[in-house]
Amino acid sequence: MAAQPTPFKTPELTPQERLFTLLGTLLGLLLAALDQTIVATAGPAIQRDLSIEPSLYVWITTAYLVTSTVFVPIYGKLSDLYGRKPVLFAAISIFLLGSLLCGLAQSAVQLILFRALQGLGSAGLFTTAFAIIADIFPPAVRGRYTGLFGAVFGLSSVVGPLVGGFLTDNISWHWVFFVNLPVGAVALAFIVLRMPLLRLSRRRPVIDYLGAAWLLVFTVPLLLALSLGKTQLSPGETGYLWGSWQILGMFALALAGLAGFLLTERRVKEPILPLSLFANRTFAVGNAASFVLGAGFLAAIVFLPLFMVIVVGLSATNSGLTVTPLTFGIVFGNVISGQLVSRFGRYKPLMLAGIVLLTAAFTIMGFTLTPDSSQAEVTLKMILMGLGLGPAIPLYTLAIQNAVPPQMTGVASSSALFFRSMGSTIGVAVLGSIFANTFSAELTHASRPPPPTSPPLCARSCSSRATRRGARPGRSSPSAPRRSRPRSPGASRSRNAP
């Protein structure tokens, strides 16, 4: 079990140190948040320029997704042990190195490997950013800045595609990655020159290498299986059917990794994720809620544009604009919820209100979305959904952080992000299978030829009368050919006799 944390004193920061630490952390978080959306716009140009096969194209995203999720808990624990400053510095440096190499990539394999390196750095940016907020601000005002950090995610989903499209069309897709370098350099300058160490634990660092290895065995096969599993597999498409031995084997390996991770974390002195924290109701419920909300958030962004294109018939551009109201709702909900928590000191009523609003939005969507739905109608519903999702990122992270000792703030922040990311991946995989099955069934039903229709009443009556007349002895139907009566052999010979 985890050792009991020792008391500590929160480091005193000057206003200048606090300001530059906040700016450097915000810039680092912006780098990682933008990279999730800015690269997608340049995808077709990258595929064309590097002659990437369709079977390899999906790995450009999958490699980033896997590493940026897997290493989140590890970064959280390292920041608790060694301090936020060295971990954040290392994460930004790794991310910038990956960005540089991605921009210089000359083949699909190189780009995939360098994207994985980028994801390794972004995992530390996400985790450390929210932990730093808990370090430099007291709980009374923490919600205000946590909401500000949450708004960065929403803004990046709007700004990222625009910046990516502009750079790709006017300069080159390489600059989709090179643009990170100057922003990252400014962030590193703030961190090196003005940011304090922010190491709250005074214990000698002990790294749980075995737990980290089991965590990789658990999460990597699980994420790969969820990303590559397909309900139907088209020719040339990357992936495997859900019932194939490849997917089942990865699930089995993930299950073995989970068992090994749980057994290891119960015995080591400094576990990556102390299981004793789940005895805390706030910590357990907060992470479970983050998991569910992560699935709902990404599912709305992924599948609503598909509905608008396939069912409603909008263009790809207009369907993408449908998500913009959701983003604005999330940003507004992030900022307002953080301000209200800082003002009144209570976050539970806002969390419940957000859940109720989100449930109502999904219910309205489920019962009112039809092929006749207009873009204006969907826009209003997306705003409502965004207002419900808005408090999810800052408030649940804030609740989980406040539920643990300050020495475990990094672990708490990383657990919230990890469960949210896992929820997003699992939610998209499950809902994607449902979407594919439903769409395939409806398409098959629509393409099936209609059953033969019965003839009109007059036709049936006329046909029946004709049949009855033809059945009488000695008479035949007018339309039926006349048949000669068979003759006996004797009668035939007598007629032909001389």
GROMACS .gro file of N, CA and C in nm, residues 98-175:
model
  234
   98GLY      N    1   0.989   1.600  -3.104
   98GLY     CA    2   0.900   1.523  -3.190
   98GLY      C    3   0.840   1.607  -3.302
   99SER      N    4   0.805   1.734  -3.271
   99SER     CA    5   0.751   1.823  -3.373
   99SER      C    6   0.853   1.851  -3.482
  100LEU      N    7   0.977   1.877  -3.442
  100LEU     CA    8   1.082   1.903  -3.540
  100LEU      C    9   1.104   1.782  -3.631
  101LEU      N   10   1.109   1.664  -3.570
  101LEU     CA   11   1.133   1.544  -3.650
  101LEU      C   12   1.014   1.511  -3.739
  102CYS      N   13   0.892   1.539  -3.692
  102CYS     CA   14   0.774   1.517  -3.776
  102CYS      C   15   0.778   1.607  -3.900
  103GLY      N   16   0.818   1.732  -3.881
  103GLY     CA   17   0.828   1.823  -3.994
  103GLY      C   18   0.935   1.784  -4.093
  104LEU      N   19   1.038   1.711  -4.047
  104LEU     CA   20   1.147   1.669  -4.134
  104LEU      C   21   1.128   1.527  -4.187
  105ALA      N   22   1.020   1.461  -4.150
  105ALA     CA   23   0.999   1.322  -4.188
  105ALA      C   24   0.992   1.308  -4.339
  106GLN      N   25   1.051   1.198  -4.390
  106GLN     CA   26   1.054   1.173  -4.534
  106GLN      C   27   0.982   1.044  -4.573
  107SER      N   28   0.922   0.976  -4.477
  107SER     CA   29   0.850   0.853  -4.507
  107SER      C   30   0.741   0.834  -4.405
  108ALA      N   31   0.650   0.742  -4.435
  108ALA     CA   32   0.539   0.716  -4.345
  108ALA      C   33   0.587   0.657  -4.212
  109VAL      N   34   0.684   0.566  -4.218
  109VAL     CA   35   0.733   0.503  -4.096
  109VAL      C   36   0.799   0.607  -4.006
  110GLN      N   37   0.878   0.696  -4.062
  110GLN     CA   38   0.940   0.800  -3.982
  110GLN      C   39   0.834   0.889  -3.916
  111LEU      N   40   0.734   0.929  -3.992
  111LEU     CA   41   0.630   1.017  -3.937
  111LEU      C   42   0.554   0.948  -3.824
  112ILE      N   43   0.525   0.821  -3.838
  112ILE     CA   44   0.452   0.749  -3.733
  112ILE      C   45   0.535   0.741  -3.605
  113LEU      N   46   0.663   0.709  -3.619
  113LEU     CA   47   0.750   0.701  -3.501
  113LEU      C   48   0.764   0.838  -3.433
  114PHE      N   49   0.779   0.942  -3.511
  114PHE     CA   50   0.795   1.075  -3.453
  114PHE      C   51   0.664   1.126  -3.392
  115ARG      N   52   0.550   1.084  -3.448
  115ARG     CA   53   0.422   1.119  -3.386
  115ARG      C   54   0.407   1.052  -3.250
  116ALA      N   55   0.457   0.929  -3.238
  116ALA     CA   56   0.456   0.862  -3.109
  116ALA      C   57   0.543   0.938  -3.008
  117LEU      N   58   0.657   0.991  -3.055
  117LEU     CA   59   0.742   1.071  -2.968
  117LEU      C   60   0.670   1.200  -2.926
  118GLN      N   61   0.599   1.261  -3.018
  118GLN     CA   62   0.519   1.379  -2.984
  118GLN      C   63   0.417   1.347  -2.876
  119GLY      N   64   0.347   1.236  -2.891
  119GLY     CA   65   0.249   1.196  -2.791
  119GLY      C   66   0.310   1.173  -2.655
  120LEU      N   67   0.433   1.119  -2.653
  120LEU     CA   68   0.503   1.100  -2.526
  120LEU      C   69   0.524   1.232  -2.454
  121GLY      N   70   0.555   1.337  -2.528
  121GLY     CA   71   0.572   1.468  -2.465
  121GLY      C   72   0.440   1.531  -2.425
  122SER      N   73   0.337   1.515  -2.508
  122SER     CA   74   0.209   1.580  -2.477
  122SER      C   75   0.145   1.522  -2.352
  123ALA      N   76   0.171   1.395  -2.320
  123ALA     CA   77   0.116   1.336  -2.198
  123ALA      C   78   0.162   1.413  -2.075
  124GLY      N   79   0.288   1.455  -2.073
  124GLY     CA   80   0.337   1.532  -1.960
  124GLY      C   81   0.283   1.673  -1.956
  125LEU      N   82   0.254   1.733  -2.073
  125LEU     CA   83   0.200   1.868  -2.077
  125LEU      C   84   0.061   1.872  -2.015
  126PHE      N   85  -0.024   1.778  -2.050
  126PHE     CA   86  -0.160   1.776  -1.996
  126PHE      C   87  -0.159   1.754  -1.846
  127THR      N   88  -0.083   1.653  -1.803
  127THR     CA   89  -0.086   1.615  -1.662
  127THR      C   90  -0.029   1.724  -1.572
  128THR      N   91   0.087   1.774  -1.608
  128THR     CA   92   0.155   1.870  -1.522
  128THR      C   93   0.082   2.003  -1.516
  129ALA      N   94   0.015   2.042  -1.623
  129ALA     CA   95  -0.053   2.172  -1.626
  129ALA      C   96  -0.158   2.183  -1.515
  130PHE      N   97  -0.243   2.082  -1.502
  130PHE     CA   98  -0.348   2.089  -1.400
  130PHE      C   99  -0.291   2.071  -1.259
  131ALA      N  100  -0.181   1.997  -1.246
  131ALA     CA  101  -0.118   1.984  -1.114
  131ALA      C  102  -0.055   2.116  -1.070
  132ILE      N  103   0.000   2.192  -1.164
  132ILE     CA  104   0.062   2.321  -1.130
  132ILE      C  105  -0.043   2.418  -1.077
  133ILE      N  106  -0.161   2.416  -1.136
  133ILE     CA  107  -0.269   2.503  -1.087
  133ILE      C  108  -0.297   2.475  -0.940
  134ALA      N  109  -0.300   2.346  -0.904
  134ALA     CA  110  -0.324   2.310  -0.764
  134ALA      C  111  -0.209   2.351  -0.674
  135ASP      N  112  -0.088   2.364  -0.729
  135ASP     CA  113   0.028   2.400  -0.648
  135ASP      C  114   0.035   2.550  -0.619
  136ILE      N  115   0.005   2.633  -0.718
  136ILE     CA  116   0.032   2.775  -0.705
  136ILE      C  117  -0.090   2.857  -0.664
  137PHE      N  118  -0.207   2.794  -0.662
  137PHE     CA  119  -0.328   2.867  -0.622
  137PHE      C  120  -0.400   2.791  -0.511
  138PRO      N  121  -0.450   2.862  -0.411
  138PRO     CA  122  -0.525   2.795  -0.304
  138PRO      C  123  -0.660   2.746  -0.356
  139PRO      N  124  -0.722   2.651  -0.287
  139PRO     CA  125  -0.850   2.596  -0.334
  139PRO      C  126  -0.959   2.700  -0.355
  140ALA      N  127  -0.954   2.811  -0.283
  140ALA     CA  128  -1.061   2.911  -0.293
  140ALA      C  129  -1.067   2.975  -0.432
  141VAL      N  130  -0.952   2.988  -0.499
  141VAL     CA  131  -0.951   3.052  -0.631
  141VAL      C  132  -0.905   2.957  -0.740
  142ARG      N  133  -0.884   2.831  -0.705
  142ARG     CA  134  -0.830   2.735  -0.800
  142ARG      C  135  -0.925   2.709  -0.916
  143GLY      N  136  -1.054   2.708  -0.887
  143GLY     CA  137  -1.153   2.679  -0.992
  143GLY      C  138  -1.149   2.780  -1.104
  144ARG      N  139  -1.118   2.905  -1.074
  144ARG     CA  140  -1.114   3.009  -1.177
  144ARG      C  141  -1.009   2.978  -1.283
  145TYR      N  142  -0.892   2.933  -1.238
  145TYR     CA  143  -0.784   2.907  -1.333
  145TYR      C  144  -0.797   2.769  -1.396
  146THR      N  145  -0.856   2.674  -1.324
  146THR     CA  146  -0.881   2.544  -1.384
  146THR      C  147  -0.980   2.557  -1.499
  147GLY      N  148  -1.081   2.643  -1.482
  147GLY     CA  149  -1.174   2.669  -1.591
  147GLY      C  150  -1.106   2.734  -1.710
  148LEU      N  151  -1.010   2.820  -1.684
  148LEU     CA  152  -0.935   2.884  -1.793
  148LEU      C  153  -0.856   2.780  -1.871
  149PHE      N  154  -0.795   2.684  -1.801
  149PHE     CA  155  -0.720   2.580  -1.869
  149PHE      C  156  -0.814   2.490  -1.948
  150GLY      N  157  -0.932   2.463  -1.892
  150GLY     CA  158  -1.027   2.382  -1.966
  150GLY      C  159  -1.074   2.450  -2.093
  151ALA      N  160  -1.084   2.584  -2.091
  151ALA     CA  161  -1.127   2.656  -2.211
  151ALA      C  162  -1.027   2.644  -2.324
  152VAL      N  163  -0.899   2.619  -2.290
  152VAL     CA  164  -0.797   2.603  -2.394
  152VAL      C  165  -0.831   2.484  -2.483
  153PHE      N  166  -0.884   2.376  -2.424
  153PHE     CA  167  -0.921   2.259  -2.503
  153PHE      C  168  -1.029   2.295  -2.605
  154GLY      N  169  -1.130   2.369  -2.559
  154GLY     CA  170  -1.237   2.405  -2.650
  154GLY      C  171  -1.192   2.497  -2.762
  155LEU      N  172  -1.113   2.598  -2.729
  155LEU     CA  173  -1.066   2.691  -2.831
  155LEU      C  174  -0.976   2.622  -2.933
  156SER      N  175  -0.898   2.526  -2.887
  156SER     CA  176  -0.806   2.458  -2.979
  156SER      C  177  -0.882   2.380  -3.086
  157SER      N  178  -1.002   2.329  -3.052
  157SER     CA  179  -1.078   2.254  -3.151
  157SER      C  180  -1.134   2.343  -3.261
  158VAL      N  181  -1.142   2.475  -3.235
  158VAL     CA  182  -1.187   2.570  -3.338
  158VAL      C  183  -1.067   2.629  -3.412
  159VAL      N  184  -0.966   2.672  -3.336
  159VAL     CA  185  -0.851   2.739  -3.396
  159VAL      C  186  -0.762   2.640  -3.470
  160GLY      N  187  -0.748   2.517  -3.418
  160GLY     CA  188  -0.658   2.420  -3.476
  160GLY      C  189  -0.684   2.391  -3.623
  161PRO      N  190  -0.808   2.352  -3.661
  161PRO     CA  191  -0.832   2.326  -3.804
  161PRO      C  192  -0.810   2.447  -3.894
  162LEU      N  193  -0.841   2.567  -3.842
  162LEU     CA  194  -0.821   2.688  -3.924
  162LEU      C  195  -0.672   2.713  -3.947
  163VAL      N  196  -0.592   2.703  -3.841
  163VAL     CA  197  -0.448   2.725  -3.853
  163VAL      C  198  -0.386   2.616  -3.941
  164GLY      N  199  -0.427   2.491  -3.918
  164GLY     CA  200  -0.373   2.382  -3.998
  164GLY      C  201  -0.406   2.397  -4.146
  165GLY      N  202  -0.528   2.437  -4.177
  165GLY     CA  203  -0.565   2.457  -4.317
  165GLY      C  204  -0.490   2.572  -4.381
  166PHE      N  205  -0.472   2.681  -4.306
  166PHE     CA  206  -0.401   2.797  -4.361
  166PHE      C  207  -0.255   2.762  -4.390
  167LEU      N  208  -0.188   2.696  -4.295
  167LEU     CA  209  -0.048   2.662  -4.315
  167LEU      C  210  -0.030   2.563  -4.429
  168THR      N  211  -0.121   2.466  -4.438
  168THR     CA  212  -0.109   2.365  -4.543
  168THR      C  213  -0.132   2.426  -4.681
  169ASP      N  214  -0.231   2.513  -4.693
  169ASP     CA  215  -0.265   2.571  -4.823
  169ASP      C  216  -0.166   2.678  -4.868
  170ASN      N  217  -0.112   2.755  -4.776
  170ASN     CA  218  -0.031   2.870  -4.813
  170ASN      C  219   0.120   2.848  -4.799
  171ILE      N  220   0.161   2.757  -4.714
  171ILE     CA  221   0.306   2.735  -4.697
  171ILE      C  222   0.338   2.588  -4.729
  172SER      N  223   0.318   2.502  -4.631
  172SER     CA  224   0.346   2.359  -4.649
  172SER      C  225   0.294   2.284  -4.527
  173TRP      N  226   0.265   2.156  -4.544
  173TRP     CA  227   0.220   2.078  -4.429
  173TRP      C  228   0.329   2.064  -4.325
  174HIS      N  229   0.455   2.080  -4.363
  174HIS     CA  230   0.564   2.072  -4.266
  174HIS      C  231   0.548   2.175  -4.155
  175TRP      N  232   0.490   2.290  -4.189
  175TRP     CA  233   0.477   2.396  -4.090
  175TRP      C  234   0.366   2.370  -3.990
   0.00000   0.00000   0.00000
